[in-house]
Amino acid sequence: MNLQTLKSVLRKIPGMSFLAYLRYFYFISPVTALKRKLKVNKYTKAPEFDEIKKLKNTKLGEACVVVGNGPSVKMSDLDLIQQSGIDSFGANRILDILDKTEWRPTYLSVMDPTFITNEHTRTHTPEEYSKQIEESGVKFAFLIHLLKDVLVPSEKHIYTYVNFAKTYSLDLMPFSDDASVYVSDLGNVISYSIQIAYYLGYRKIYVYGIDGTYPKYLDIDGKFKVREISNAHVEGIRTNSYDTQKSVAAKSRYFAVKEGGYADSRKDNKGYNMCREFAEKNGMEIINLTHGGAIENFERQNFYDVLKIKN
């Protein structure tokens, strides 16, 4: 196949330019590898990145709940988590709903900084979010390195270097067993939280509210689809155009990106599988307590049975 034929084939993929698609076949050169190493050192050598080392295996053998932001989340369920006394992780914009529940997460995880830093998708200013963290009652907020010079400094902030996959690539970095070095981008903040939880020593990790239902998304076969749902998140979280866009007229990936973005379920799916495979080999359990949803990568159990509380 000559270059022109290859171009014509690739361009038939909606919204995927030839040059962007070629990034799938990009190999890291020694120079690029060195640049990445220097970037890691730039962040992880800073004093703020030493704090997480003090927490290694401090919760060895314990259980925790990683709470997602999916629309299946119920305030009454969050109250039950609080009453059970089990440690829990909240994520990203979950702090918006704390006025509706007794629940206070033990920890907060933030891997996506765009709701704070991106002018097009911002829902919180750095000052607003810093204040939310301080008033939330969380012990620690585990934050992506990109927020280090953005948020108002606090003793609660624990920074981690996130090792991102190549742009447009599904060739993800391996599950990180040492969050003091880096945490891998495995598709979403839930997988980020699971890696943090493992580092802290938790060996039974329940996940809740990880619906995986988005208005616009690529399914695991790479097909663009649209769901007729009003929101991908629990009610009460501040939203932006990425969250709410659900036009049935969206026929191509390009239109989806232009009109607010879409979720790539392939990356989430692969990341969850990598979490499950690591857990199976390293004495960790990951159990899904979500009510319904589209995520079937983990063993499912009933939320109320696990907490020993009837609905």
CSV table of C-alpha atoms in Angstrom, one decimal:
chain,number,residue,atom,x,y,z
A,1,MET,CA,0.0,0.0,0.0
A,2,ASN,CA,1.5,3.4,-1.0
A,3,LEU,CA,1.3,6.5,1.1
A,4,GLN,CA,-1.6,8.1,-0.8
A,5,THR,CA,-3.7,5.0,-0.4
A,6,LEU,CA,-2.9,4.8,3.3
A,7,LYS,CA,-3.9,8.5,3.7
A,8,SER,CA,-7.2,7.9,1.9
A,9,VAL,CA,-8.0,4.9,4.2
A,10,LEU,CA,-7.1,6.7,7.4
A,11,ARG,CA,-9.1,9.8,6.4
A,12,LYS,CA,-12.2,7.8,6.2
A,13,ILE,CA,-12.1,7.5,10.0
A,14,PRO,CA,-14.4,10.4,11.1
A,15,GLY,CA,-12.5,13.3,12.7
A,16,MET,CA,-9.1,11.5,12.9
A,17,SER,CA,-6.5,13.4,10.8
A,18,PHE,CA,-3.7,11.5,9.2
A,19,LEU,CA,-1.1,13.2,11.3
A,20,ALA,CA,-3.0,12.5,14.5
A,21,TYR,CA,-3.5,8.9,13.6
A,22,LEU,CA,0.2,8.5,12.9
A,23,ARG,CA,0.8,9.1,16.6
A,24,TYR,CA,-0.4,5.6,17.2
A,25,PHE,CA,2.8,4.5,15.5
A,26,TYR,CA,5.1,6.9,17.2
A,27,PHE,CA,8.0,5.4,19.0
A,28,ILE,CA,9.8,7.1,21.9
A,29,SER,CA,13.3,8.2,20.8
A,30,PRO,CA,16.2,8.3,23.3
A,31,VAL,CA,15.9,12.1,23.3
A,32,THR,CA,12.2,12.0,24.1
A,33,ALA,CA,12.9,9.4,26.9
A,34,LEU,CA,15.5,11.7,28.4
A,35,LYS,CA,13.1,14.7,28.3
A,36,ARG,CA,10.4,12.6,30.1
A,37,LYS,CA,13.0,11.6,32.7
A,38,LEU,CA,14.0,15.2,33.3
A,39,LYS,CA,10.3,16.2,33.6
A,40,VAL,CA,9.7,13.5,36.2
A,41,ASN,CA,12.7,14.7,38.1
A,42,LYS,CA,11.6,18.3,37.9
A,43,TYR,CA,8.4,17.4,39.8
A,44,THR,CA,9.3,14.5,42.0
A,45,LYS,CA,12.5,16.2,43.4
A,46,ALA,CA,10.3,19.0,44.8
A,47,PRO,CA,9.7,18.8,48.6
A,48,GLU,CA,5.9,18.6,48.0
A,49,PHE,CA,6.4,15.2,46.4
A,50,ASP,CA,8.1,13.7,49.5
A,51,GLU,CA,4.9,13.8,51.5
A,52,ILE,CA,3.3,10.7,50.0
A,53,LYS,CA,6.3,8.6,51.1
A,54,LYS,CA,5.2,9.0,54.7
A,55,LEU,CA,1.9,7.3,53.9
A,56,LYS,CA,3.3,4.1,52.3
A,57,ASN,CA,1.5,1.0,53.7
A,58,THR,CA,0.0,3.0,56.6
A,59,LYS,CA,-3.3,1.2,55.8
A,60,LEU,CA,-1.8,-2.2,55.1
A,61,GLY,CA,-4.5,-4.9,54.8
A,62,GLU,CA,-7.5,-2.5,55.3
A,63,ALA,CA,-10.5,-1.9,53.0
A,64,CYS,CA,-11.7,1.3,51.4
A,65,VAL,CA,-14.3,2.6,49.0
A,66,VAL,CA,-13.4,4.6,45.9
A,67,VAL,CA,-16.5,6.8,45.1
A,68,GLY,CA,-17.1,7.8,41.5
A,69,ASN,CA,-19.2,10.7,40.3
A,70,GLY,CA,-21.7,8.7,38.2
A,71,PRO,CA,-25.4,9.5,38.1
A,72,SER,CA,-26.2,6.3,40.1
A,73,VAL,CA,-24.7,7.8,43.3
A,74,LYS,CA,-27.3,8.3,46.0
A,75,MET,CA,-26.9,10.7,48.9
A,76,SER,CA,-28.3,8.1,51.2
A,77,ASP,CA,-25.7,5.6,50.1
A,78,LEU,CA,-22.9,8.1,50.9
A,79,ASP,CA,-24.5,8.6,54.3
A,80,LEU,CA,-24.2,4.8,54.8
A,81,ILE,CA,-20.6,4.9,53.8
A,82,GLN,CA,-20.0,7.6,56.4
A,83,GLN,CA,-21.9,5.6,59.1
A,84,SER,CA,-20.0,2.4,58.4
A,85,GLY,CA,-16.7,4.0,59.3
A,86,ILE,CA,-14.8,2.6,56.2
A,87,ASP,CA,-12.2,4.9,54.6
A,88,SER,CA,-13.2,6.4,51.3
A,89,PHE,CA,-11.9,8.3,48.3
A,90,GLY,CA,-13.8,11.1,46.6
A,91,ALA,CA,-12.8,12.4,43.2
A,92,ASN,CA,-12.5,15.7,41.3
A,93,ARG,CA,-15.8,17.7,41.6
A,94,ILE,CA,-17.4,15.4,44.2
A,95,LEU,CA,-16.9,18.2,46.8
A,96,ASP,CA,-19.8,20.1,45.1
A,97,ILE,CA,-22.3,17.7,46.7
A,98,LEU,CA,-21.1,17.6,50.3
A,99,ASP,CA,-23.8,20.0,51.4
A,100,LYS,CA,-26.4,17.2,50.5
A,101,THR,CA,-24.9,14.4,52.5
A,102,GLU,CA,-23.3,13.5,55.9
A,103,TRP,CA,-20.5,11.8,54.0
A,104,ARG,CA,-17.0,13.2,54.2
A,105,PRO,CA,-14.4,11.4,52.1
A,106,THR,CA,-11.2,10.4,53.9
A,107,TYR,CA,-9.2,11.4,50.8
A,108,LEU,CA,-9.7,13.3,47.6
A,109,SER,CA,-8.2,12.4,44.2
A,110,VAL,CA,-7.7,14.8,41.4
A,111,MET,CA,-6.2,13.6,38.1
A,112,ASP,CA,-8.1,15.9,35.7
A,113,PRO,CA,-7.0,19.5,36.2
A,114,THR,CA,-9.1,20.9,33.4
A,115,PHE,CA,-12.1,21.7,35.5
A,116,ILE,CA,-9.8,24.2,37.2
A,117,THR,CA,-7.3,25.2,34.6
A,118,ASN,CA,-9.0,25.0,31.2
A,119,GLU,CA,-10.8,28.2,30.2
A,120,HIS,CA,-13.3,26.3,28.1
A,121,THR,CA,-14.2,23.6,30.6
A,122,ARG,CA,-13.5,25.3,33.9
A,123,THR,CA,-16.2,24.9,36.6
A,124,HIS,CA,-14.1,26.0,39.6
A,125,THR,CA,-11.4,28.7,40.0
A,126,PRO,CA,-8.2,27.6,41.8
A,127,GLU,CA,-9.2,29.7,44.8
A,128,GLU,CA,-12.7,28.2,45.0
A,129,TYR,CA,-11.4,24.6,44.8
A,130,SER,CA,-8.6,25.2,47.3
A,131,LYS,CA,-11.3,26.5,49.7
A,132,GLN,CA,-13.5,23.5,49.0
A,133,ILE,CA,-10.6,21.1,49.9
A,134,GLU,CA,-9.9,23.0,53.1
A,135,GLU,CA,-13.5,22.9,54.2
A,136,SER,CA,-14.2,19.4,53.1
A,137,GLY,CA,-12.7,17.6,56.1
A,138,VAL,CA,-10.5,15.3,53.9
A,139,LYS,CA,-7.3,14.2,55.5
A,140,PHE,CA,-5.3,14.4,52.3
A,141,ALA,CA,-6.0,15.5,48.7
A,142,PHE,CA,-3.9,13.5,46.2
A,143,LEU,CA,-3.3,15.9,43.3
A,144,ILE,CA,-1.9,15.6,39.8
A,145,HIS,CA,1.5,17.4,39.4
A,146,LEU,CA,0.0,19.9,37.0
A,147,LEU,CA,-1.8,21.6,39.9
A,148,LYS,CA,1.3,22.2,42.0
A,149,ASP,CA,1.6,25.9,41.2
A,150,VAL,CA,-2.1,26.4,40.6
A,151,LEU,CA,-3.9,25.8,43.9
A,152,VAL,CA,-3.4,27.7,47.1
A,153,PRO,CA,-0.8,25.8,49.1
A,154,SER,CA,-2.0,23.5,51.9
A,155,GLU,CA,-0.6,20.8,54.2
A,156,LYS,CA,-3.4,18.6,52.9
A,157,HIS,CA,-2.1,18.6,49.4
A,158,ILE,CA,-0.1,15.5,48.4
A,159,TYR,CA,1.2,15.8,44.8
A,160,THR,CA,1.9,12.8,42.5
A,161,TYR,CA,3.5,12.8,39.1
A,162,VAL,CA,1.1,11.3,36.5
A,163,ASN,CA,2.7,9.4,33.7
A,164,PHE,CA,0.5,10.0,30.7
A,165,ALA,CA,0.1,7.7,27.8
A,166,LYS,CA,1.0,9.1,24.3
A,167,THR,CA,-1.6,11.4,22.8
A,168,TYR,CA,-4.4,9.4,21.1
A,169,SER,CA,-2.7,6.2,22.1
A,170,LEU,CA,-4.2,3.2,23.9
A,171,ASP,CA,-0.7,2.0,24.8
A,172,LEU,CA,-1.0,2.8,28.5
A,173,MET,CA,1.7,2.8,31.0
A,174,PRO,CA,1.7,-0.1,33.5
A,175,PHE,CA,-0.2,0.0,36.8
A,176,SER,CA,2.1,1.8,39.3
A,177,ASP,CA,3.0,0.0,42.5
A,178,ASP,CA,5.0,3.0,43.8
A,179,ALA,CA,3.0,6.2,43.7
A,180,SER,CA,5.9,8.1,45.1
A,181,VAL,CA,7.6,7.7,41.7
A,182,TYR,CA,4.6,8.1,39.5
A,183,VAL,CA,1.0,7.2,39.0
A,184,SER,CA,0.0,5.9,35.6
A,185,ASP,CA,-2.8,7.5,33.5
A,186,LEU,CA,-5.1,4.5,33.1
A,187,GLY,CA,-8.0,6.5,31.7
A,188,ASN,CA,-9.7,8.1,34.6
A,189,VAL,CA,-9.5,9.2,38.2
A,190,ILE,CA,-10.9,5.9,39.5
A,191,SER,CA,-7.9,4.0,38.3
A,192,TYR,CA,-5.7,6.8,39.7
A,193,SER,CA,-7.3,6.4,43.1
A,194,ILE,CA,-6.9,2.6,43.0
A,195,GLN,CA,-3.1,3.0,42.5
A,196,ILE,CA,-3.0,5.5,45.4
A,197,ALA,CA,-5.0,3.1,47.6
A,198,TYR,CA,-2.6,0.3,46.8
A,199,TYR,CA,0.4,2.4,47.8
A,200,LEU,CA,-1.3,3.3,51.1
A,201,GLY,CA,-1.7,-0.4,51.8
A,202,TYR,CA,-5.4,-1.0,51.1
A,203,ARG,CA,-5.9,-4.5,49.8
A,204,LYS,CA,-9.7,-4.6,49.5
A,205,ILE,CA,-10.9,-1.8,47.3
A,206,TYR,CA,-14.6,-1.3,46.7
A,207,VAL,CA,-15.6,1.0,43.8
A,208,TYR,CA,-19.0,2.7,43.8
A,209,GLY,CA,-20.6,5.1,41.4
A,210,ILE,CA,-18.4,4.2,38.4
A,211,ASP,CA,-21.3,4.1,35.9
A,212,GLY,CA,-19.2,4.6,32.7
A,213,THR,CA,-22.3,6.0,31.0
A,214,TYR,CA,-21.5,9.1,28.9
A,215,PRO,CA,-23.7,11.2,26.6
A,216,LYS,CA,-21.2,10.7,23.8
A,217,TYR,CA,-18.5,8.1,23.7
A,218,LEU,CA,-16.4,5.6,21.8
A,219,ASP,CA,-17.4,2.1,22.8
A,220,ILE,CA,-14.8,-0.6,23.4
A,221,ASP,CA,-14.8,-1.4,19.6
A,222,GLY,CA,-14.0,2.2,18.8
A,223,LYS,CA,-17.5,3.0,17.4
A,224,PHE,CA,-18.9,6.5,18.1
A,225,LYS,CA,-22.2,6.4,20.0
A,226,VAL,CA,-24.7,8.8,21.6
A,227,ARG,CA,-26.8,8.0,24.7
A,228,GLU,CA,-30.0,9.9,25.5
A,229,ILE,CA,-29.0,10.9,29.0
A,230,SER,CA,-29.1,14.3,30.6
A,231,ASN,CA,-25.8,14.0,32.5
A,232,ALA,CA,-22.9,11.7,33.0
A,233,HIS,CA,-22.5,12.8,36.6
A,234,VAL,CA,-24.3,12.7,40.0
A,235,GLU,CA,-26.8,15.5,40.4
A,236,GLY,CA,-25.3,18.5,42.1
A,237,ILE,CA,-21.9,18.6,40.5
A,238,ARG,CA,-21.2,21.7,38.5
A,239,THR,CA,-21.1,20.8,34.8
A,240,ASN,CA,-19.7,22.1,31.6
A,241,SER,CA,-20.3,21.6,27.9
A,242,TYR,CA,-18.3,18.3,27.9
A,243,ASP,CA,-20.6,16.8,30.5
A,244,THR,CA,-24.0,17.9,29.1
A,245,GLN,CA,-23.6,17.8,25.3
A,246,LYS,CA,-25.8,14.9,23.9
A,247,SER,CA,-27.0,16.0,20.5
A,248,VAL,CA,-28.4,13.1,18.5
A,249,ALA,CA,-27.1,15.0,15.4
A,250,ALA,CA,-23.6,14.1,16.4
A,251,LYS,CA,-22.6,11.7,13.6
A,252,SER,CA,-18.8,11.9,13.6
A,253,ARG,CA,-15.9,12.1,16.1
A,254,TYR,CA,-15.0,15.5,14.7
A,255,PHE,CA,-18.4,16.9,15.5
A,256,ALA,CA,-18.3,15.4,18.9
A,257,VAL,CA,-14.9,17.0,19.7
A,258,LYS,CA,-16.0,20.3,18.3
A,259,GLU,CA,-19.2,20.4,20.3
A,260,GLY,CA,-17.8,19.5,23.6
A,261,GLY,CA,-15.8,16.2,23.5
A,262,TYR,CA,-16.5,12.6,24.0
A,263,ALA,CA,-15.4,9.8,26.3
A,264,ASP,CA,-13.1,7.1,25.0
A,265,SER,CA,-14.5,3.9,26.7
A,266,ARG,CA,-11.6,1.9,25.2
A,267,LYS,CA,-9.1,3.7,27.4
A,268,ASP,CA,-11.3,3.3,30.5
A,269,ASN,CA,-11.9,-0.3,29.7
A,270,LYS,CA,-8.2,-1.1,29.2
A,271,GLY,CA,-7.2,0.8,32.3
A,272,TYR,CA,-9.8,-1.1,34.5
A,273,ASN,CA,-8.5,-4.4,33.1
A,274,MET,CA,-5.0,-3.4,34.0
A,275,CYS,CA,-6.1,-2.6,37.5
A,276,ARG,CA,-7.9,-6.0,37.8
A,277,GLU,CA,-4.9,-8.0,36.4
A,278,PHE,CA,-2.5,-6.2,38.8
A,279,ALA,CA,-4.9,-6.9,41.7
A,280,GLU,CA,-5.1,-10.6,40.9
A,281,LYS,CA,-1.3,-10.9,40.9
A,282,ASN,CA,-0.6,-8.8,44.0
A,283,GLY,CA,-3.1,-9.9,46.6
A,284,MET,CA,-5.6,-7.1,46.1
A,285,GLU,CA,-9.4,-7.3,45.6
A,286,ILE,CA,-11.4,-4.8,43.6
A,287,ILE,CA,-15.1,-5.1,43.9
A,288,ASN,CA,-17.8,-3.1,42.1
A,289,LEU,CA,-20.7,-1.9,44.3
A,290,THR,CA,-22.2,0.4,41.7
A,291,HIS,CA,-25.9,0.3,41.1
A,292,GLY,CA,-26.1,-0.8,37.4
A,293,GLY,CA,-23.8,1.1,35.0
A,294,ALA,CA,-21.7,-0.1,32.1
A,295,ILE,CA,-18.5,-1.2,33.9
A,296,GLU,CA,-18.1,-5.0,34.1
A,297,ASN,CA,-14.4,-5.3,34.6
A,298,PHE,CA,-14.6,-6.2,38.3
A,299,GLU,CA,-16.5,-8.6,40.4
A,300,ARG,CA,-19.9,-7.2,41.4
A,301,GLN,CA,-21.4,-7.3,44.9
A,302,ASN,CA,-24.5,-5.7,46.4
A,303,PHE,CA,-23.7,-2.4,48.0
A,304,TYR,CA,-26.1,-3.0,51.0
A,305,ASP,CA,-24.9,-6.5,51.6
A,306,VAL,CA,-21.3,-5.4,51.8
A,307,LEU,CA,-22.0,-2.6,54.2
A,308,LYS,CA,-24.3,-4.9,56.2
A,309,ILE,CA,-27.1,-2.3,56.1
A,310,LYS,CA,-30.5,-2.8,54.5
A,311,ASN,CA,-31.8,-0.3,52.0
